[in-house]
Coordinates of N, CA and C in Angstrom, one line a residue:
X3 N 46.8 -20.4 58.5 CA 45.4 -19.9 58.6 C 45.4 -18.4 58.4
X4 N 46.3 -17.7 58.9 CA 46.4 -16.2 58.7 C 46.5 -15.9 57.3
X5 N 47.4 -16.6 56.6 CA 47.6 -16.4 55.1 C 46.3 -16.6 54.3
X6 N 45.6 -17.7 54.6 CA 44.4 -18.0 53.9 C 43.3 -16.9 54.1
X7 N 43.2 -16.4 55.4 CA 42.2 -15.4 55.7 C 42.6 -14.1 54.9
X8 N 43.9 -13.7 54.9 CA 44.3 -12.5 54.2 C 44.0 -12.6 52.7
X9 N 44.2 -13.8 52.1 CA 44.0 -14.0 50.7 C 42.5 -13.9 50.4
X10 N 41.7 -14.5 51.3 CA 40.2 -14.4 51.0 C 39.7 -13.0 51.1
X11 N 40.2 -12.2 52.1 CA 39.8 -10.9 52.2 C 40.2 -10.0 51.0
X12 N 41.4 -10.3 50.5 CA 41.9 -9.5 49.3 C 41.0 -9.8 48.1
X13 N 40.6 -11.1 47.9 CA 39.7 -11.5 46.8 C 38.4 -10.8 47.0
X14 N 37.9 -10.8 48.2 CA 36.6 -10.2 48.5 C 36.6 -8.7 48.2
X15 N 37.7 -8.0 48.5 CA 37.8 -6.6 48.2 C 37.8 -6.4 46.7
X16 N 38.6 -7.2 46.0 CA 38.6 -7.1 44.5 C 37.3 -7.2 43.9
X17 N 36.5 -8.2 44.4 CA 35.2 -8.5 43.8 C 34.3 -7.3 44.1
X18 N 34.4 -6.7 45.3 CA 33.5 -5.5 45.6 C 33.9 -4.3 44.8
X19 N 35.2 -4.1 44.5 CA 35.6 -3.0 43.6 C 35.1 -3.2 42.2
X20 N 35.1 -4.4 41.7 CA 34.6 -4.7 40.3 C 33.1 -4.4 40.2
X21 N 32.4 -4.9 41.2 CA 30.9 -4.8 41.2 C 30.5 -3.3 41.3
X22 N 31.3 -2.5 42.2 CA 31.0 -1.1 42.3 C 31.2 -0.4 41.0
X23 N 32.3 -0.8 40.3 CA 32.6 -0.1 39.0 C 31.5 -0.4 38.0
X24 N 31.1 -1.7 37.9 CA 30.0 -2.1 37.0 C 28.7 -1.3 37.3
X25 N 28.4 -1.2 38.6 CA 27.1 -0.5 38.9 C 27.2 1.0 38.6
X26 N 28.4 1.6 38.8 CA 28.6 3.0 38.4 C 28.4 3.2 36.9
X27 N 29.0 2.3 36.1 CA 28.8 2.4 34.7 C 27.3 2.3 34.3
X28 N 26.6 1.3 34.9 CA 25.2 1.1 34.6 C 24.4 2.3 35.0
X29 N 24.7 2.9 36.1 CA 24.0 4.1 36.5 C 24.2 5.3 35.5
X30 N 25.5 5.4 35.0 CA 25.8 6.4 34.0 C 25.0 6.2 32.8
X31 N 24.8 4.9 32.3 CA 24.1 4.7 31.1 C 22.6 5.0 31.3
X32 N 22.0 4.7 32.5 CA 20.6 5.0 32.8 C 20.6 6.3 33.6
X33 N 20.9 7.4 33.0 CA 20.9 8.6 33.7 C 19.5 9.1 33.9
X34 N 19.3 9.8 35.0 CA 18.0 10.3 35.3 C 17.8 11.8 34.9
X35 N 18.7 12.2 34.0 CA 18.5 13.6 33.5 C 17.3 13.7 32.6
X36 N 16.6 14.8 32.7 CA 15.4 15.1 31.9 C 15.8 16.1 30.8
X37 N 15.1 16.0 29.6 CA 15.5 16.8 28.5 C 14.2 17.4 28.0
X38 N 14.4 18.2 26.9 CA 13.2 19.0 26.3 C 13.3 18.7 24.8
X39 N 12.1 18.3 24.3 CA 11.9 18.2 22.8 C 11.3 19.5 22.3
X40 N 11.9 20.1 21.3 CA 11.5 21.4 20.8 C 11.1 21.2 19.3
X41 N 10.3 22.1 18.8 CA 10.0 22.1 17.4 C 8.9 23.2 17.1
X42 N 8.5 23.2 15.8 CA 7.5 24.1 15.4 C 6.5 23.4 14.4
X43 N 5.2 23.8 14.6 CA 4.2 23.2 13.8 C 3.7 24.3 12.8
X44 N 3.5 24.0 11.6 CA 3.1 24.9 10.6 C 1.6 24.6 10.2
X45 N 0.8 25.6 9.9 CA -0.6 25.4 9.5 C -0.7 25.0 8.0
X46 N -1.9 24.6 7.6 CA -2.1 24.4 6.2 C -2.1 25.7 5.4
X47 N -1.5 25.7 4.2 CA -1.3 26.9 3.5 C -2.7 27.5 3.0
X48 N -2.8 28.8 3.0 CA -4.0 29.5 2.5 C -5.3 29.1 3.2
X49 N -5.2 28.8 4.5 CA -6.4 28.4 5.2 C -7.1 29.7 5.8
X50 N -6.3 30.5 6.3 CA -6.9 31.7 7.0 C -7.5 31.4 8.3
X51 N -7.2 30.3 8.9 CA -7.9 29.9 10.2 C -7.2 30.7 11.3
X52 N -8.0 31.1 12.3 CA -7.5 31.7 13.5 C -7.7 30.8 14.7
X53 N -6.8 30.8 15.6 CA -6.9 30.0 16.7 C -6.7 28.5 16.5
X54 N -6.0 28.2 15.4 CA -5.7 26.8 15.1 C -4.7 26.2 16.2
X55 N -4.0 27.1 16.8 CA -3.0 26.6 17.8 C -3.8 25.9 19.0
X56 N -5.0 26.4 19.3 CA -5.7 25.9 20.5 C -6.2 24.5 20.1
X57 N -6.5 24.2 18.9 CA -7.0 22.9 18.5 C -5.9 21.9 18.2
X58 N -4.7 22.3 18.4 CA -3.6 21.4 18.0 C -2.7 21.2 19.2
X59 N -2.2 20.0 19.5 CA -1.2 19.7 20.5 C -0.3 18.6 20.0
X60 N 0.8 18.5 20.7 CA 1.9 17.5 20.3 C 2.0 16.5 21.4
X61 N 2.2 15.2 21.1 CA 2.4 14.2 22.1 C 3.5 13.3 21.7
X62 N 4.1 12.6 22.6 CA 5.2 11.7 22.4 C 4.9 10.3 22.9
X63 N 5.1 9.3 22.1 CA 4.8 7.9 22.5 C 3.4 7.7 22.9
X64 N 2.5 8.2 22.1 CA 1.0 8.0 22.3 C 0.4 8.6 23.5
X65 N 1.0 9.6 24.0 CA 0.4 10.3 25.2 C 1.2 10.3 26.5
X66 N 2.4 9.7 26.4 CA 3.3 9.7 27.6 C 3.7 11.1 28.0
X67 N 4.0 11.9 27.0 CA 4.4 13.3 27.2 C 3.6 14.2 26.3
X68 N 3.2 15.4 26.7 CA 2.4 16.3 25.9 C 3.1 17.6 25.8
X69 N 2.8 18.3 24.8 CA 3.3 19.7 24.5 C 2.2 20.5 23.8
X70 N 2.1 21.8 24.1 CA 1.1 22.7 23.5 C 1.7 23.8 22.8
X71 N 1.0 24.3 21.8 CA 1.6 25.2 20.8 C 1.4 26.7 21.4
X72 N 2.4 27.5 21.0 CA 2.4 28.9 21.3 C 1.7 29.6 20.1
X73 N 1.7 30.9 20.2 CA 1.0 31.7 19.1 C 1.8 31.5 17.8
X74 N 3.1 31.4 17.8 CA 3.9 31.3 16.6 C 4.0 29.9 16.1
X75 N 3.4 28.9 16.8 CA 3.4 27.5 16.4 C 4.5 26.7 17.0
X76 N 5.4 27.3 17.8 CA 6.4 26.5 18.5 C 5.9 25.8 19.7
X77 N 6.5 24.6 20.0 CA 6.1 23.8 21.1 C 7.3 23.3 21.9
X78 N 7.1 22.9 23.1 CA 8.1 22.3 24.0 C 7.5 21.1 24.7
X79 N 8.1 20.0 24.6 CA 7.7 18.8 25.5 C 8.8 18.6 26.5
X80 N 8.5 19.0 27.7 CA 9.5 19.0 28.8 C 9.5 17.7 29.6
X81 N 10.5 17.6 30.5 CA 10.7 16.5 31.4 C 10.7 15.1 30.7
X82 N 11.5 15.0 29.7 CA 11.6 13.8 28.9 C 12.9 13.1 29.2
X83 N 12.9 11.9 29.7 CA 14.2 11.2 29.9 C 14.8 10.7 28.6
X84 N 16.0 10.3 28.6 CA 16.7 9.8 27.4 C 16.0 8.5 26.9
X85 N 16.0 8.4 25.6 CA 15.3 7.2 25.0 C 14.8 7.6 23.6
X86 N 14.0 6.8 23.1 CA 13.4 6.9 21.7 C 11.9 7.2 21.8
X87 N 11.5 8.3 21.1 CA 10.1 8.8 21.2 C 9.6 9.0 19.8
X88 N 8.3 8.7 19.6 CA 7.6 9.1 18.3 C 6.8 10.3 18.6
X89 N 7.1 11.4 18.0 CA 6.4 12.7 18.2 C 5.3 12.8 17.1
X90 N 4.1 13.1 17.6 CA 3.0 13.2 16.7 C 2.3 14.5 16.9
X91 N 1.8 15.1 15.9 CA 0.9 16.3 16.0 C -0.5 15.9 15.8
X92 N -1.3 16.3 16.8 CA -2.7 15.9 16.8 C -3.6 17.1 16.4
X93 N -4.3 16.9 15.3 CA -5.2 18.0 14.8 C -6.4 17.3 14.2
X94 N -7.6 17.8 14.4 CA -8.8 17.2 13.9 C -9.0 17.4 12.4
X95 N -8.3 18.4 11.8 CA -8.5 18.7 10.4 C -7.4 18.3 9.5
X96 N -6.2 18.2 9.9 CA -5.1 17.9 9.1 C -4.2 16.8 9.6
X97 N -3.6 16.1 8.7 CA -2.7 15.0 9.1 C -1.2 15.5 9.0
X98 N -0.5 15.2 10.0 CA 1.0 15.5 10.1 C 1.7 14.2 10.2
X99 N 2.9 14.2 9.5 CA 3.7 13.0 9.5 C 4.5 12.9 10.8
X100 N 4.4 11.7 11.5 CA 5.1 11.6 12.8 C 6.6 11.5 12.6
X101 N 7.4 11.9 13.6 CA 8.8 11.9 13.6 C 9.4 11.2 14.8
X102 N 10.4 10.4 14.6 CA 11.0 9.7 15.8 C 12.2 10.5 16.3
X103 N 12.3 10.8 17.6 CA 13.3 11.6 18.2 C 14.1 10.7 19.2
X104 N 15.4 10.6 19.0 CA 16.2 9.7 19.9 C 17.1 10.6 20.7
X105 N 17.1 10.4 22.0 CA 18.0 11.1 23.0 C 18.9 10.1 23.7
X106 N 20.2 10.3 23.5 CA 21.1 9.4 24.2 C 21.4 9.9 25.6
X107 N 22.2 9.1 26.4 CA 22.5 9.5 27.8 C 23.3 10.7 27.9
X108 N 24.0 11.2 26.9 CA 24.7 12.4 26.9 C 23.9 13.7 26.5
X109 N 22.7 13.5 26.2 CA 21.8 14.6 25.8 C 21.9 15.0 24.4
X110 N 22.3 14.1 23.5 CA 22.4 14.4 22.0 C 21.1 14.0 21.4
X111 N 20.6 14.8 20.5 CA 19.3 14.6 19.8 C 19.5 14.1 18.4
X112 N 18.7 13.2 17.9 CA 18.7 12.8 16.5 C 17.2 12.6 16.1
X113 N 16.8 13.2 15.0 CA 15.4 13.1 14.5 C 15.5 12.4 13.2
X114 N 14.5 11.5 13.0 CA 14.4 10.7 11.7 C 13.0 10.4 11.4
X115 N 12.7 10.1 10.1 CA 11.4 9.7 9.7 C 11.0 8.4 10.3
X116 N 9.7 8.2 10.5 CA 9.2 6.9 11.0 C 8.9 6.0 9.8
X117 N 9.6 4.9 9.7 CA 9.4 3.9 8.7 C 9.0 2.6 9.3
X118 N 7.8 2.2 9.3 CA 7.3 1.0 9.9 C 7.6 -0.2 9.0
X119 N 7.7 0.0 7.7 CA 7.9 -1.1 6.8 C 9.4 -1.5 6.8
X120 N 10.3 -0.5 6.5 CA 11.7 -0.8 6.5 C 12.3 0.0 7.7
X121 N 12.4 -0.8 8.8 CA 12.8 -0.1 10.1 C 14.3 0.2 10.1
X122 N 15.1 -0.6 9.2 CA 16.5 -0.3 9.2 C 16.9 0.9 8.4
X123 N 16.0 1.4 7.5 CA 16.2 2.6 6.7 C 16.1 3.8 7.6
X124 N 17.2 4.6 7.6 CA 17.2 5.8 8.5 C 17.3 7.1 7.5
X125 N 16.3 7.9 7.7 CA 16.2 9.2 6.9 C 16.2 10.3 8.0
X126 N 17.2 11.0 8.2 CA 17.3 12.0 9.2 C 16.6 13.3 8.8
X127 N 16.0 14.0 9.7 CA 15.3 15.3 9.5 C 16.0 16.3 10.5
X128 N 15.9 17.5 10.2 CA 16.5 18.6 11.0 C 15.9 18.6 12.4
X129 N 16.7 19.0 13.4 CA 16.2 19.2 14.7 C 16.7 20.6 15.1
X130 N 15.9 21.4 15.8 CA 14.5 21.3 16.3 C 13.5 20.9 15.1
X131 N 12.4 20.2 15.5 CA 11.5 19.7 14.5 C 10.7 20.8 13.8
X132 N 10.4 20.5 12.6 CA 9.5 21.3 11.8 C 8.4 20.4 11.2
X133 N 7.2 20.5 11.8 CA 6.1 19.6 11.4 C 5.2 20.4 10.5
X134 N 5.1 19.8 9.3 CA 4.2 20.4 8.2 C 3.1 19.5 7.9
X135 N 1.9 20.0 7.6 CA 0.7 19.1 7.3 C 0.9 18.4 5.9
X136 N 0.5 17.2 5.8 CA 0.6 16.5 4.5 C -0.7 16.6 3.7
X137 N -1.9 16.4 4.4 CA -3.2 16.4 3.7 C -4.3 16.6 4.7
X138 N -5.4 17.2 4.3 CA -6.5 17.3 5.2 C -7.2 16.0 5.3
X139 N -7.8 15.8 6.5 CA -8.6 14.6 6.7 C -9.9 14.7 5.9
X140 N -10.4 13.5 5.4 CA -11.6 13.4 4.7 C -12.5 12.4 5.5
X141 N -13.5 13.0 6.2 CA -14.3 12.2 7.1 C -15.6 11.7 6.3
X142 N -15.9 12.3 5.2 CA -17.1 12.0 4.4 C -16.7 11.7 3.0
X143 N -17.4 10.7 2.4 CA -17.2 10.4 1.0 C -18.0 11.3 0.1
X144 N -17.4 11.7 -1.0 CA -18.1 12.5 -2.0 C -19.2 11.8 -2.6
X145 N -20.4 12.4 -2.7 CA -21.5 11.8 -3.3 C -21.3 11.6 -4.8
X146 N -21.7 10.4 -5.3 CA -21.5 10.1 -6.7 C -22.5 11.0 -7.5
X147 N -22.0 11.5 -8.7 CA -22.8 12.3 -9.6 C -23.1 11.6 -10.9
X148 N -24.2 11.9 -11.5 CA -24.6 11.3 -12.7 C -23.8 11.9 -13.9
X149 N -23.3 11.0 -14.7 CA -22.6 11.5 -15.9 C -23.1 10.8 -17.1
X150 N -22.9 11.4 -18.3 CA -23.3 10.9 -19.5 C -22.5 9.6 -19.9
X151 N -21.3 9.6 -19.5 CA -20.4 8.4 -19.8 C -20.9 7.2 -19.1
X152 N -21.5 7.4 -17.9 CA -22.0 6.2 -17.1 C -23.2 5.6 -17.9
X153 N -24.0 6.5 -18.5 CA -25.1 6.0 -19.3 C -24.7 5.3 -20.6
X154 N -23.7 5.8 -21.2 CA -23.3 5.2 -22.5 C -22.6 3.9 -22.3
X155 N -21.8 3.8 -21.2 CA -21.0 2.5 -21.0 C -21.8 1.5 -20.2
X156 N -23.1 1.8 -20.0 CA -23.9 0.8 -19.3 C -24.0 -0.5 -20.2
X157 N -23.9 -1.7 -19.6 CA -24.0 -2.9 -20.5 C -25.3 -3.1 -21.2
X158 N -26.4 -2.7 -20.6 CA -27.7 -2.8 -21.2 C -27.8 -1.9 -22.4
X159 N -27.3 -0.7 -22.3 CA -27.3 0.3 -23.4 C -26.4 -0.2 -24.5
X160 N -25.3 -0.7 -24.2 CA -24.4 -1.3 -25.2 C -25.0 -2.4 -26.0
X161 N -25.8 -3.3 -25.3 CA -26.4 -4.4 -25.9 C -27.5 -3.9 -26.9
X162 N -28.1 -2.8 -26.6 CA -29.2 -2.2 -27.5 C -28.6 -1.4 -28.7
X163 N -27.5 -0.7 -28.4 CA -26.9 0.2 -29.4 C -26.1 -0.6 -30.5
X164 N -25.3 -1.6 -30.1 CA -24.5 -2.3 -31.0 C -25.2 -3.0 -32.1
X165 N -26.3 -3.7 -31.9 CA -27.1 -4.3 -33.0 C -27.6 -3.2 -34.0
X166 N -28.1 -2.1 -33.4 CA -28.5 -1.0 -34.3 C -27.4 -0.5 -35.2
X167 N -26.3 -0.3 -34.6 CA -25.1 0.2 -35.4 C -24.8 -0.8 -36.5
X168 N -24.8 -2.1 -36.1 CA -24.5 -3.1 -37.2 C -25.5 -3.2 -38.3
X169 N -26.8 -3.0 -37.9 CA -27.9 -3.0 -38.9 C -27.7 -1.8 -39.9
X170 N -27.2 -0.7 -39.3 CA -27.1 0.5 -40.2 C -25.8 0.5 -41.0
X171 N -24.8 -0.2 -40.5 CA -23.5 -0.2 -41.2 C -23.4 -1.3 -42.2
X172 N -23.9 -2.5 -41.9 CA -23.8 -3.7 -42.8 C -24.3 -3.4 -44.2
X173 N -25.5 -2.9 -44.4 CA -26.0 -2.6 -45.8 C -25.1 -1.7 -46.6
X174 N -24.5 -0.7 -46.0 CA -23.6 0.1 -46.7 C -22.3 -0.6 -47.1
X175 N -21.9 -1.5 -46.2 CA -20.7 -2.3 -46.6 C -21.0 -3.3 -47.7
X176 N -22.2 -3.9 -47.7 CA -22.6 -4.8 -48.7 C -22.8 -4.1 -50.1
X177 N -23.1 -2.9 -50.1 CA -23.3 -2.2 -51.4 C -22.0 -1.8 -52.1
X178 N -20.9 -1.9 -51.4 CA -19.6 -1.7 -52.0 C -19.2 -2.8 -52.9
X179 N -18.9 -2.6 -54.2 CA -18.6 -3.7 -55.1 C -17.4 -4.6 -54.7
X180 N -16.4 -4.0 -54.2 CA -15.2 -4.8 -53.8 C -15.6 -5.8 -52.7
X181 N -16.3 -5.3 -51.7 CA -16.7 -6.2 -50.6 C -17.6 -7.3 -51.1
X182 N -18.5 -7.0 -52.1 CA -19.4 -8.0 -52.7 C -18.6 -9.1 -53.4
X183 N -17.6 -8.7 -54.2 CA -16.7 -9.7 -54.8 C -16.0 -10.6 -53.8
X184 N -15.5 -10.0 -52.7 CA -14.9 -10.8 -51.7 C -15.8 -11.8 -51.0
X185 N -17.1 -11.3 -50.8 CA -18.1 -12.2 -50.2 C -18.4 -13.4 -51.1
X186 N -18.6 -13.1 -52.4 CA -18.9 -14.1 -53.3 C -17.8 -15.2 -53.4
X187 N -16.6 -14.7 -53.5 CA -15.4 -15.6 -53.5 C -15.4 -16.5 -52.3
X188 N -15.7 -16.0 -51.1 CA -15.7 -16.8 -49.9 C -16.9 -17.8 -50.0
X189 N -18.0 -17.4 -50.5 CA -19.1 -18.3 -50.6 C -18.8 -19.5 -51.5
X190 N -18.2 -19.1 -52.7 CA -17.8 -20.2 -53.6 C -16.8 -21.2 -53.0
X191 N -15.9 -20.7 -52.3 CA -14.9 -21.6 -51.7 C -15.5 -22.5 -50.7
X192 N -16.4 -22.0 -49.9 CA -17.1 -22.8 -48.9 C -18.0 -23.8 -49.6
X193 N -18.6 -23.5 -50.7 CA -19.5 -24.4 -51.4 C -18.7 -25.5 -52.0
X194 N -17.5 -25.2 -52.6 CA -16.7 -26.2 -53.2 C -16.1 -27.2 -52.2
X195 N -15.7 -26.6 -51.1 CA -15.0 -27.4 -50.1 C -16.0 -28.3 -49.3
X196 N -17.2 -27.9 -49.1 CA -18.2 -28.6 -48.3 C -18.6 -29.9 -49.1
X197 N -18.6 -31.0 -48.5 CA -19.1 -32.2 -49.2 C -20.6 -32.3 -49.1
X198 N -21.2 -33.1 -50.1 CA -22.6 -33.2 -50.0 C -23.0 -34.2 -48.9
X199 N -24.3 -34.0 -48.5 CA -24.8 -34.8 -47.4 C -25.0 -36.3 -47.8
X200 N -25.4 -36.5 -49.1 CA -25.6 -37.8 -49.6 C -24.3 -38.6 -49.6
X201 N -23.2 -38.0 -50.0 CA -21.9 -38.7 -50.0 C -21.5 -39.0 -48.6
X202 N -21.7 -38.1 -47.6 CA -21.3 -38.4 -46.2 C -22.1 -39.6 -45.7
X203 N -23.4 -39.6 -46.0 CA -24.2 -40.7 -45.5 C -23.8 -42.0 -46.1
X204 N -23.6 -42.1 -47.4 CA -23.2 -43.3 -48.1 C -21.9 -43.8 -47.6
X205 N -20.9 -42.9 -47.4 CA -19.6 -43.4 -46.9 C -19.7 -43.9 -45.5
X206 N -20.6 -43.3 -44.7 CA -20.7 -43.7 -43.3 C -21.4 -45.1 -43.3
X207 N -22.4 -45.3 -44.2 CA -23.1 -46.6 -44.2 C -22.2 -47.7 -44.8
X208 N -21.5 -47.4 -45.8 CA -20.6 -48.4 -46.4 C -19.5 -48.8 -45.4
X209 N -19.0 -47.8 -44.7 CA -18.0 -48.1 -43.7 C -18.5 -49.0 -42.6
X210 N -19.8 -48.9 -42.2 CA -20.4 -49.7 -41.2 C -20.6 -51.1 -41.7
X211 N -21.0 -51.2 -43.0 CA -21.2 -52.6 -43.6 C -19.9 -53.3 -43.7
X212 N -18.8 -52.6 -44.1 CA -17.5 -53.3 -44.2 C -17.1 -53.8 -42.9
X213 N -17.3 -53.1 -41.8 CA -16.9 -53.5 -40.5 C -17.7 -54.8 -40.1
X214 N -19.0 -54.8 -40.4 CA -19.8 -56.0 -40.1 C -19.3 -57.2 -40.9
X215 N -19.0 -57.1 -42.1 CA -18.5 -58.2 -42.9 C -17.2 -58.8 -42.4
X216 N -16.3 -57.8 -42.0 CA -15.1 -58.3 -41.4 C -15.3 -59.0 -40.1
X217 N -16.2 -58.6 -39.3 CA -16.5 -59.3 -38.0 C -17.1 -60.7 -38.3
X218 N -18.0 -60.8 -39.3 CA -18.5 -62.1 -39.6 C -17.5 -63.1 -40.1
X219 N -16.6 -62.6 -41.0 CA -15.5 -63.5 -41.5 C -14.6 -63.9 -40.3
X220 N -14.3 -63.1 -39.4 CA -13.4 -63.4 -38.3 C -14.1 -64.5 -37.4
X221 N -15.4 -64.4 -37.2 CA -16.1 -65.4 -36.4 C -16.1 -66.8 -37.1
X222 N -16.3 -66.8 -38.5 CA -16.3 -68.1 -39.2 C -14.9 -68.7 -39.1
X223 N -13.8 -68.0 -39.2 CA -12.5 -68.6 -39.1 C -12.3 -69.2 -37.8
X224 N -12.8 -68.6 -36.7 CA -12.6 -69.2 -35.4 C -13.4 -70.5 -35.3
X225 N -14.5 -70.6 -35.9 CA -15.3 -71.8 -35.9 C -14.6 -72.9 -36.6

């Protein structure tokens, strides 16, 4: 009995040591250290706006963490645990491309472009971040303006102009002697090739009469 109890106690100690080691590794992987995401936001070129920093802020993961711009455009998002974050610049006038920032448990940073279509494709960008505007927002559609081409390419106008052009051009073409000869030759060919209506009618009627006679002869033979 003493041997079995000692053996059970040894096994219990070994199991406790293994579980403590696994828990320690798990706690190391999920470290509670907080980090800082840094970068700089650039304004739109040749704008001359003043105070644009007040209208611009930076957020991570849709508002989980916020950062505000300094006078020189730099920003800091503090108290960020390790993980993956999408950093976006929010401005009402200009659009900035978002960037994904990944922080591992050892505090190493890696920044790359956000690609929602090809998620496996990784295009790294420099860190600290440098956020530049891509294009200004367009909230209103430009009013359509009247143009001469719109009038000329209108279907109703084309339907009216094309017959007039044909009427003006065809007589000049017909006055050309070469074109006249060609037209006469075509007319002669069509006249010679076209059969007369009387011949067509007689051949049709004679074919019908032949069919009738054949049918009568077949009926007499059956009788």
